[in-house]
């Protein structure tokens, strides 16, 4: 794991800034971790924007992840989400997910704010997770915007599922481009971000709003910002500590140090 100090720009696994992070965590009352697709990459779930392997390098989001795409071709959109559900079904949380769940035992309060829809944080044991972009496993009515259990849905002639109340197609309960985020989740995310002592930015390219603004709000409110990502992002410049590595390696190391491993 290589670590770069934002103050001196030197790389060192034992740089004092690491100690300053550990001391911050030891005295922190509230910790927030904003996560993105990178945290699930080591589970085998592709990210969105990594060149070559990212989903948006292979697929056109305007054809698959917008309300217009669903109105145009609901079957195609469903095929894409059924594929992603199958992919998720075959994966497990990785060391990064487990380490975040373990970190919660070392601080009074840890809230995970995730842009991921895969539910892997919860599966790893994180109990306070704010899902900004919905959840891949849930369905909702495309007209009434209410969650519908699959067992109660009506099959349609086209091989899709319909709302038992109004007959509109069911759709995955995820946020598509051009749609608003779930209001409660977003409001809570802003409150938690502006009240925390340490704010982790993990595995996100930091280019999708409003999630990308949360670290800036946190910083303005006085939080200590820590980025964990193998690549530079637009948020690297405002981070107090940048840990250039994979979350599945860096997070367990942080927990090990917190537990007094060195
Ligand atoms: P991106 O694909 O934009 O960014 C993934 C980030 O993870 C990149 O910065 C990678 O460098 C980093 N990364 C890759 N492997 C990693 C690892 N092992 N450990 C840590 N970091 C790693 O994904 P998001 O930022 O999550 O929205 O994308 C945000 C939103 O854009 C998604 O929620 C999705 C997408 O369009 C919707 O679908 C609404």
mmCIF file of C-alpha atoms and ligand atoms in Angstrom:
data_model
loop_
_atom_site.group_PDB
_atom_site.id
_atom_site.type_symbol
_atom_site.label_atom_id
_atom_site.label_comp_id
_atom_site.label_asym_id
_atom_site.label_seq_id
_atom_site.Cartn_x
_atom_site.Cartn_y
_atom_site.Cartn_z
ATOM 1 C CA UNK A 1 0.000 0.000 0.000
ATOM 2 C CA UNK A 2 1.495 3.326 -0.952
ATOM 3 C CA UNK A 3 0.378 6.440 0.846
ATOM 4 C CA UNK A 4 0.839 10.001 -0.265
ATOM 5 C CA UNK A 5 0.836 12.842 2.206
ATOM 6 C CA UNK A 6 -1.156 15.748 0.835
ATOM 7 C CA UNK A 7 1.066 18.161 2.713
ATOM 8 C CA UNK A 8 4.510 16.995 1.584
ATOM 9 C CA UNK A 9 3.540 14.810 -1.399
ATOM 10 C CA UNK A 10 5.941 12.081 -0.240
ATOM 11 C CA UNK A 11 5.102 8.411 -0.401
ATOM 12 C CA UNK A 12 5.715 6.326 2.669
ATOM 13 C CA UNK A 13 3.912 3.434 4.303
ATOM 14 C CA UNK A 14 4.848 4.793 7.730
ATOM 15 C CA UNK A 15 4.418 8.452 7.109
ATOM 16 C CA UNK A 16 3.355 10.334 10.254
ATOM 17 C CA UNK A 17 0.166 11.376 8.492
ATOM 18 C CA UNK A 18 -0.985 7.780 8.867
ATOM 19 C CA UNK A 19 -0.515 8.103 12.600
ATOM 20 C CA UNK A 20 -2.468 11.331 12.492
ATOM 21 C CA UNK A 21 -5.320 9.479 10.786
ATOM 22 C CA UNK A 22 -5.257 6.751 13.415
ATOM 23 C CA UNK A 23 -5.275 9.341 16.223
ATOM 24 C CA UNK A 24 -8.133 11.182 14.528
ATOM 25 C CA UNK A 25 -10.091 7.953 14.339
ATOM 26 C CA UNK A 26 -9.352 7.112 17.966
ATOM 27 C CA UNK A 27 -10.802 10.428 19.109
ATOM 28 C CA UNK A 28 -13.592 10.701 16.519
ATOM 29 C CA UNK A 29 -17.191 10.683 17.653
ATOM 30 C CA UNK A 30 -18.730 10.447 14.192
ATOM 31 C CA UNK A 31 -17.265 8.886 11.098
ATOM 32 C CA UNK A 32 -18.773 8.806 7.604
ATOM 33 C CA UNK A 33 -17.663 6.644 4.690
ATOM 34 C CA UNK A 34 -18.864 7.639 1.230
ATOM 35 C CA UNK A 35 -18.408 4.660 -1.067
ATOM 36 C CA UNK A 36 -18.642 4.062 -4.791
ATOM 37 C CA UNK A 37 -18.251 1.262 -7.293
ATOM 38 C CA UNK A 38 -14.531 0.860 -6.530
ATOM 39 C CA UNK A 39 -15.299 -0.671 -3.135
ATOM 40 C CA UNK A 40 -17.086 -3.568 -4.874
ATOM 41 C CA UNK A 41 -14.515 -3.952 -7.674
ATOM 42 C CA UNK A 42 -12.570 -6.553 -5.718
ATOM 43 C CA UNK A 43 -15.791 -8.570 -5.405
ATOM 44 C CA UNK A 44 -15.870 -8.791 -9.189
ATOM 45 C CA UNK A 45 -18.509 -6.140 -9.858
ATOM 46 C CA UNK A 46 -17.346 -3.805 -12.637
ATOM 47 C CA UNK A 47 -17.045 -0.090 -11.924
ATOM 48 C CA UNK A 48 -18.618 2.485 -14.245
ATOM 49 C CA UNK A 49 -15.821 4.735 -15.434
ATOM 50 C CA UNK A 50 -12.615 2.702 -15.339
ATOM 51 C CA UNK A 51 -11.252 2.675 -18.895
ATOM 52 C CA UNK A 52 -11.745 -0.689 -20.666
ATOM 53 C CA UNK A 53 -13.450 -2.486 -17.773
ATOM 54 C CA UNK A 54 -16.003 0.146 -16.685
ATOM 55 C CA UNK A 55 -19.654 -0.503 -17.529
ATOM 56 C CA UNK A 56 -20.034 2.849 -19.249
ATOM 57 C CA UNK A 57 -17.107 1.978 -21.540
ATOM 58 C CA UNK A 58 -19.136 -0.961 -22.874
ATOM 59 C CA UNK A 59 -22.746 0.131 -22.538
ATOM 60 C CA UNK A 60 -24.584 3.347 -23.297
ATOM 61 C CA UNK A 61 -26.231 4.651 -20.110
ATOM 62 C CA UNK A 62 -28.790 6.613 -22.128
ATOM 63 C CA UNK A 63 -30.103 3.309 -23.523
ATOM 64 C CA UNK A 64 -30.180 1.498 -20.177
ATOM 65 C CA UNK A 65 -30.343 3.794 -17.181
ATOM 66 C CA UNK A 66 -32.816 6.569 -17.908
ATOM 67 C CA UNK A 67 -36.616 6.810 -17.581
ATOM 68 C CA UNK A 68 -36.729 7.510 -21.344
ATOM 69 C CA UNK A 69 -34.871 4.268 -22.098
ATOM 70 C CA UNK A 70 -37.356 2.352 -19.942
ATOM 71 C CA UNK A 71 -40.331 3.999 -21.658
ATOM 72 C CA UNK A 72 -38.802 3.151 -25.052
ATOM 73 C CA UNK A 73 -37.753 -0.416 -24.364
ATOM 74 C CA UNK A 74 -38.590 -1.787 -20.906
ATOM 75 C CA UNK A 75 -37.548 -5.286 -21.903
ATOM 76 C CA UNK A 76 -34.014 -4.228 -22.835
ATOM 77 C CA UNK A 77 -33.639 -2.260 -19.607
ATOM 78 C CA UNK A 78 -34.883 -5.237 -17.585
ATOM 79 C CA UNK A 79 -32.448 -7.577 -19.353
ATOM 80 C CA UNK A 80 -29.595 -5.302 -18.296
ATOM 81 C CA UNK A 81 -30.765 -5.227 -14.669
ATOM 82 C CA UNK A 82 -31.434 -8.987 -14.574
ATOM 83 C CA UNK A 83 -27.842 -9.445 -15.795
ATOM 84 C CA UNK A 84 -26.593 -7.170 -13.029
ATOM 85 C CA UNK A 85 -28.695 -9.025 -10.466
ATOM 86 C CA UNK A 86 -27.205 -12.334 -11.607
ATOM 87 C CA UNK A 87 -23.719 -10.821 -11.401
ATOM 88 C CA UNK A 88 -24.404 -9.602 -7.880
ATOM 89 C CA UNK A 89 -25.903 -12.962 -6.895
ATOM 90 C CA UNK A 90 -22.594 -14.640 -7.733
ATOM 91 C CA UNK A 91 -20.490 -12.251 -5.646
ATOM 92 C CA UNK A 92 -19.588 -11.836 -1.998
ATOM 93 C CA UNK A 93 -18.430 -8.842 0.050
ATOM 94 C CA UNK A 94 -14.664 -8.352 -0.049
ATOM 95 C CA UNK A 95 -12.093 -7.434 2.588
ATOM 96 C CA UNK A 96 -12.916 -3.727 2.176
ATOM 97 C CA UNK A 97 -16.618 -4.219 2.945
ATOM 98 C CA UNK A 98 -15.752 -6.362 5.975
ATOM 99 C CA UNK A 99 -13.163 -3.875 7.221
ATOM 100 C CA UNK A 100 -15.689 -1.026 7.100
ATOM 101 C CA UNK A 101 -18.110 -3.140 9.129
ATOM 102 C CA UNK A 102 -15.273 -3.862 11.581
ATOM 103 C CA UNK A 103 -14.325 -0.165 11.753
ATOM 104 C CA UNK A 104 -17.789 0.558 13.153
ATOM 105 C CA UNK A 105 -16.802 -1.363 16.293
ATOM 106 C CA UNK A 106 -13.913 1.027 16.947
ATOM 107 C CA UNK A 107 -15.740 4.353 16.704
ATOM 108 C CA UNK A 108 -18.884 5.532 18.490
ATOM 109 C CA UNK A 109 -20.759 6.066 15.217
ATOM 110 C CA UNK A 110 -20.016 5.070 11.633
ATOM 111 C CA UNK A 111 -22.427 5.791 8.803
ATOM 112 C CA UNK A 112 -21.826 4.376 5.341
ATOM 113 C CA UNK A 113 -23.228 6.516 2.538
ATOM 114 C CA UNK A 114 -23.101 4.461 -0.614
ATOM 115 C CA UNK A 115 -23.736 5.100 -4.275
ATOM 116 C CA UNK A 116 -23.705 1.350 -4.801
ATOM 117 C CA UNK A 117 -26.911 -0.579 -5.325
ATOM 118 C CA UNK A 118 -25.452 -4.024 -4.627
ATOM 119 C CA UNK A 119 -26.220 -4.328 -0.894
ATOM 120 C CA UNK A 120 -22.729 -5.726 -0.186
ATOM 121 C CA UNK A 121 -22.069 -3.374 2.752
ATOM 122 C CA UNK A 122 -25.113 -4.738 4.582
ATOM 123 C CA UNK A 123 -24.127 -8.304 3.702
ATOM 124 C CA UNK A 124 -20.707 -7.659 5.224
ATOM 125 C CA UNK A 125 -22.312 -6.491 8.474
ATOM 126 C CA UNK A 126 -22.545 -2.703 8.162
ATOM 127 C CA UNK A 127 -25.716 -1.722 9.975
ATOM 128 C CA UNK A 128 -26.070 1.988 9.218
ATOM 129 C CA UNK A 129 -26.051 2.308 5.434
ATOM 130 C CA UNK A 130 -27.608 5.156 3.471
ATOM 131 C CA UNK A 131 -28.302 4.036 -0.090
ATOM 132 C CA UNK A 132 -28.225 7.131 -2.291
ATOM 133 C CA UNK A 133 -28.935 5.354 -5.582
ATOM 134 C CA UNK A 134 -31.422 2.724 -4.430
ATOM 135 C CA UNK A 135 -31.075 -1.045 -4.297
ATOM 136 C CA UNK A 136 -30.768 -3.475 -7.175
ATOM 137 C CA UNK A 137 -32.791 -6.189 -5.454
ATOM 138 C CA UNK A 138 -35.916 -4.084 -4.891
ATOM 139 C CA UNK A 139 -38.681 -3.398 -7.429
ATOM 140 C CA UNK A 140 -40.993 -0.425 -7.559
ATOM 141 C CA UNK A 141 -44.017 0.630 -9.574
ATOM 142 C CA UNK A 142 -42.879 2.790 -12.480
ATOM 143 C CA UNK A 143 -45.970 4.991 -12.133
ATOM 144 C CA UNK A 144 -46.676 5.201 -8.405
ATOM 145 C CA UNK A 145 -43.036 5.074 -7.272
ATOM 146 C CA UNK A 146 -43.810 2.667 -4.413
ATOM 147 C CA UNK A 147 -41.895 -0.499 -3.551
ATOM 148 C CA UNK A 148 -43.646 -3.664 -4.711
ATOM 149 C CA UNK A 149 -42.760 -7.189 -3.560
ATOM 150 C CA UNK A 150 -42.023 -9.434 -6.524
ATOM 151 C CA UNK A 151 -44.376 -12.128 -5.179
ATOM 152 C CA UNK A 152 -47.354 -9.768 -5.388
ATOM 153 C CA UNK A 153 -46.618 -8.536 -8.945
ATOM 154 C CA UNK A 154 -48.695 -9.496 -11.968
ATOM 155 C CA UNK A 155 -46.977 -11.097 -14.978
ATOM 156 C CA UNK A 156 -47.569 -9.300 -18.277
ATOM 157 C CA UNK A 157 -47.962 -10.675 -21.811
ATOM 158 C CA UNK A 158 -44.499 -9.283 -22.668
ATOM 159 C CA UNK A 159 -42.878 -11.381 -19.945
ATOM 160 C CA UNK A 160 -42.428 -8.446 -17.563
ATOM 161 C CA UNK A 161 -43.996 -7.741 -14.189
ATOM 162 C CA UNK A 162 -46.752 -5.233 -13.471
ATOM 163 C CA UNK A 163 -47.910 -3.392 -10.380
ATOM 164 C CA UNK A 164 -50.803 -5.268 -8.689
ATOM 165 C CA UNK A 165 -52.474 -1.896 -7.926
ATOM 166 C CA UNK A 166 -52.309 0.116 -11.140
ATOM 167 C CA UNK A 167 -50.965 -2.296 -13.781
ATOM 168 C CA UNK A 168 -47.910 -0.176 -14.717
ATOM 169 C CA UNK A 169 -44.639 -2.016 -15.296
ATOM 170 C CA UNK A 170 -42.431 -2.700 -12.329
ATOM 171 C CA UNK A 171 -38.896 -1.339 -12.562
ATOM 172 C CA UNK A 172 -35.798 -1.730 -10.418
ATOM 173 C CA UNK A 173 -35.795 0.589 -7.382
ATOM 174 C CA UNK A 174 -32.638 2.389 -8.483
ATOM 175 C CA UNK A 175 -31.903 5.985 -9.419
ATOM 176 C CA UNK A 176 -31.529 6.603 -13.136
ATOM 177 C CA UNK A 177 -29.868 9.532 -14.877
ATOM 178 C CA UNK A 178 -32.104 12.562 -14.746
ATOM 179 C CA UNK A 179 -33.964 11.342 -11.646
ATOM 180 C CA UNK A 180 -33.958 12.773 -8.148
ATOM 181 C CA UNK A 181 -32.322 10.831 -5.331
ATOM 182 C CA UNK A 182 -34.537 9.418 -2.555
ATOM 183 C CA UNK A 183 -35.220 12.492 -0.432
ATOM 184 C CA UNK A 184 -34.827 10.941 3.026
ATOM 185 C CA UNK A 185 -31.533 9.303 2.070
ATOM 186 C CA UNK A 186 -30.138 12.510 0.622
ATOM 187 C CA UNK A 187 -31.229 14.663 3.557
ATOM 188 C CA UNK A 188 -29.674 12.256 6.033
ATOM 189 C CA UNK A 189 -26.495 12.043 3.974
ATOM 190 C CA UNK A 190 -26.077 15.834 4.141
ATOM 191 C CA UNK A 191 -26.730 15.918 7.881
ATOM 192 C CA UNK A 192 -24.270 13.089 8.600
ATOM 193 C CA UNK A 193 -21.636 14.615 6.309
ATOM 194 C CA UNK A 194 -21.765 17.996 7.985
ATOM 195 C CA UNK A 195 -21.637 16.558 11.500
ATOM 196 C CA UNK A 196 -18.794 14.071 11.242
ATOM 197 C CA UNK A 197 -15.184 14.337 12.429
ATOM 198 C CA UNK A 198 -13.652 12.014 9.827
ATOM 199 C CA UNK A 199 -15.006 11.557 6.311
ATOM 200 C CA UNK A 200 -13.730 8.731 4.090
ATOM 201 C CA UNK A 201 -14.105 8.934 0.287
ATOM 202 C CA UNK A 202 -13.685 5.362 -0.923
ATOM 203 C CA UNK A 203 -13.715 3.979 -4.463
ATOM 204 C CA UNK A 204 -15.609 6.753 -6.148
ATOM 205 C CA UNK A 205 -14.566 8.868 -9.112
ATOM 206 C CA UNK A 206 -16.313 11.801 -7.426
ATOM 207 C CA UNK A 207 -17.939 13.092 -10.575
ATOM 208 C CA UNK A 208 -21.609 12.261 -10.006
ATOM 209 C CA UNK A 209 -23.691 14.791 -8.100
ATOM 210 C CA UNK A 210 -25.007 15.219 -5.523
ATOM 211 C CA UNK A 211 -22.811 12.522 -3.917
ATOM 212 C CA UNK A 212 -19.656 14.267 -5.133
ATOM 213 C CA UNK A 213 -20.550 17.368 -3.114
ATOM 214 C CA UNK A 214 -20.818 15.557 0.212
ATOM 215 C CA UNK A 215 -17.043 15.586 0.891
ATOM 216 C CA UNK A 216 -16.942 19.326 0.169
ATOM 217 C CA UNK A 217 -19.755 19.967 2.658
ATOM 218 C CA UNK A 218 -17.999 17.760 5.191
ATOM 219 C CA UNK A 219 -14.708 19.599 4.717
ATOM 220 C CA UNK A 220 -16.366 22.988 5.045
ATOM 221 C CA UNK A 221 -17.946 21.814 8.296
ATOM 222 C CA UNK A 222 -14.531 20.854 9.650
ATOM 223 C CA UNK A 223 -14.196 17.129 8.893
ATOM 224 C CA UNK A 224 -10.836 15.444 8.260
ATOM 225 C CA UNK A 225 -11.024 13.996 4.723
ATOM 226 C CA UNK A 226 -9.401 10.693 3.767
ATOM 227 C CA UNK A 227 -9.482 9.384 0.208
ATOM 228 C CA UNK A 228 -8.880 5.709 -0.593
ATOM 229 C CA UNK A 229 -8.530 5.097 -4.308
ATOM 230 C CA UNK A 230 -5.784 3.700 -6.564
ATOM 231 C CA UNK A 231 -6.332 6.671 -8.916
ATOM 232 C CA UNK A 232 -6.410 10.413 -8.529
ATOM 233 C CA UNK A 233 -9.888 11.962 -8.568
ATOM 234 C CA UNK A 234 -11.215 15.534 -8.527
ATOM 235 C CA UNK A 235 -11.638 15.078 -4.762
ATOM 236 C CA UNK A 236 -7.980 14.168 -4.127
ATOM 237 C CA UNK A 237 -7.024 17.830 -3.962
ATOM 238 C CA UNK A 238 -9.268 18.545 -0.983
ATOM 239 C CA UNK A 239 -8.423 15.353 0.945
ATOM 240 C CA UNK A 240 -6.248 15.707 4.055
ATOM 241 C CA UNK A 241 -4.862 12.215 3.511
ATOM 242 C CA UNK A 242 -4.780 10.321 0.230
ATOM 243 C CA UNK A 243 -4.238 6.582 0.464
ATOM 244 C CA UNK A 244 -3.431 5.350 -3.027
ATOM 245 C CA UNK A 245 -4.469 1.730 -2.941
ATOM 246 C CA UNK A 246 -7.335 -0.708 -3.177
ATOM 247 C CA UNK A 247 -9.982 -0.445 -0.497
ATOM 248 C CA UNK A 248 -9.709 -4.209 0.084
ATOM 249 C CA UNK A 249 -6.102 -3.669 1.158
ATOM 250 C CA UNK A 250 -6.093 -0.200 2.711
ATOM 251 C CA UNK A 251 -9.187 -0.528 4.926
ATOM 252 C CA UNK A 252 -8.101 -3.781 6.643
ATOM 253 C CA UNK A 253 -4.720 -2.119 7.300
ATOM 254 C CA UNK A 254 -6.428 0.849 8.973
ATOM 255 C CA UNK A 255 -8.479 -1.491 11.157
ATOM 256 C CA UNK A 256 -5.360 -3.497 12.010
ATOM 257 C CA UNK A 257 -3.583 -0.339 13.146
ATOM 258 C CA UNK A 258 -6.614 0.791 15.114
ATOM 259 C CA UNK A 259 -6.653 -2.532 16.871
ATOM 260 C CA UNK A 260 -3.102 -1.814 17.950
ATOM 261 C CA UNK A 261 -1.399 -4.060 15.409
ATOM 262 C CA UNK A 262 1.734 -1.889 15.435
HETATM 263 P P1 LIG B 1 -16.905 5.077 -10.982
HETATM 264 O O1 LIG B 1 -16.805 3.902 -11.898
HETATM 265 O O2 LIG B 1 -17.169 6.401 -11.591
HETATM 266 O O3 LIG B 1 -15.552 5.198 -10.143
HETATM 267 C C1 LIG B 1 -14.980 4.085 -9.513
HETATM 268 C C2 LIG B 1 -13.755 4.548 -8.755
HETATM 269 O O4 LIG B 1 -13.259 3.438 -8.024
HETATM 270 C C3 LIG B 1 -12.604 5.047 -9.640
HETATM 271 O O5 LIG B 1 -12.142 6.300 -9.133
HETATM 272 C C4 LIG B 1 -11.538 3.961 -9.487
HETATM 273 O O6 LIG B 1 -10.213 4.500 -9.537
HETATM 274 C C5 LIG B 1 -11.848 3.425 -8.108
HETATM 275 N N1 LIG B 1 -11.429 2.052 -7.851
HETATM 276 C C6 LIG B 1 -11.300 1.027 -8.726
HETATM 277 N N2 LIG B 1 -10.915 -0.081 -8.095
HETATM 278 C C7 LIG B 1 -10.818 0.221 -6.770
HETATM 279 C C8 LIG B 1 -10.491 -0.501 -5.573
HETATM 280 N N3 LIG B 1 -10.181 -1.783 -5.617
HETATM 281 N N4 LIG B 1 -10.495 0.164 -4.406
HETATM 282 C C9 LIG B 1 -10.809 1.465 -4.341
HETATM 283 N N5 LIG B 1 -11.139 2.207 -5.420
HETATM 284 C C10 LIG B 1 -11.147 1.596 -6.619
HETATM 285 O O7 LIG B 1 -17.985 4.702 -9.879
HETATM 286 P P2 LIG B 1 -18.793 5.685 -8.906
HETATM 287 O O8 LIG B 1 -17.960 6.825 -8.489
HETATM 288 O O9 LIG B 1 -19.391 4.827 -7.854
HETATM 289 O O10 LIG B 1 -24.862 6.019 -10.812
HETATM 290 O O11 LIG B 1 -19.934 6.187 -9.859
HETATM 291 C C11 LIG B 1 -20.948 6.994 -9.326
HETATM 292 C C12 LIG B 1 -22.248 6.726 -10.025
HETATM 293 O O12 LIG B 1 -22.059 6.814 -11.446
HETATM 294 C C13 LIG B 1 -22.807 5.329 -9.846
HETATM 295 O O13 LIG B 1 -23.509 5.177 -8.632
HETATM 296 C C14 LIG B 1 -23.707 5.185 -11.020
HETATM 297 C C15 LIG B 1 -22.810 5.738 -12.093
HETATM 298 O O14 LIG B 1 -23.415 6.236 -13.212
HETATM 299 C C16 LIG B 1 -26.051 5.674 -11.314
HETATM 300 O O15 LIG B 1 -26.206 4.680 -11.989
HETATM 301 C C17 LIG B 1 -27.127 6.634 -10.969
#
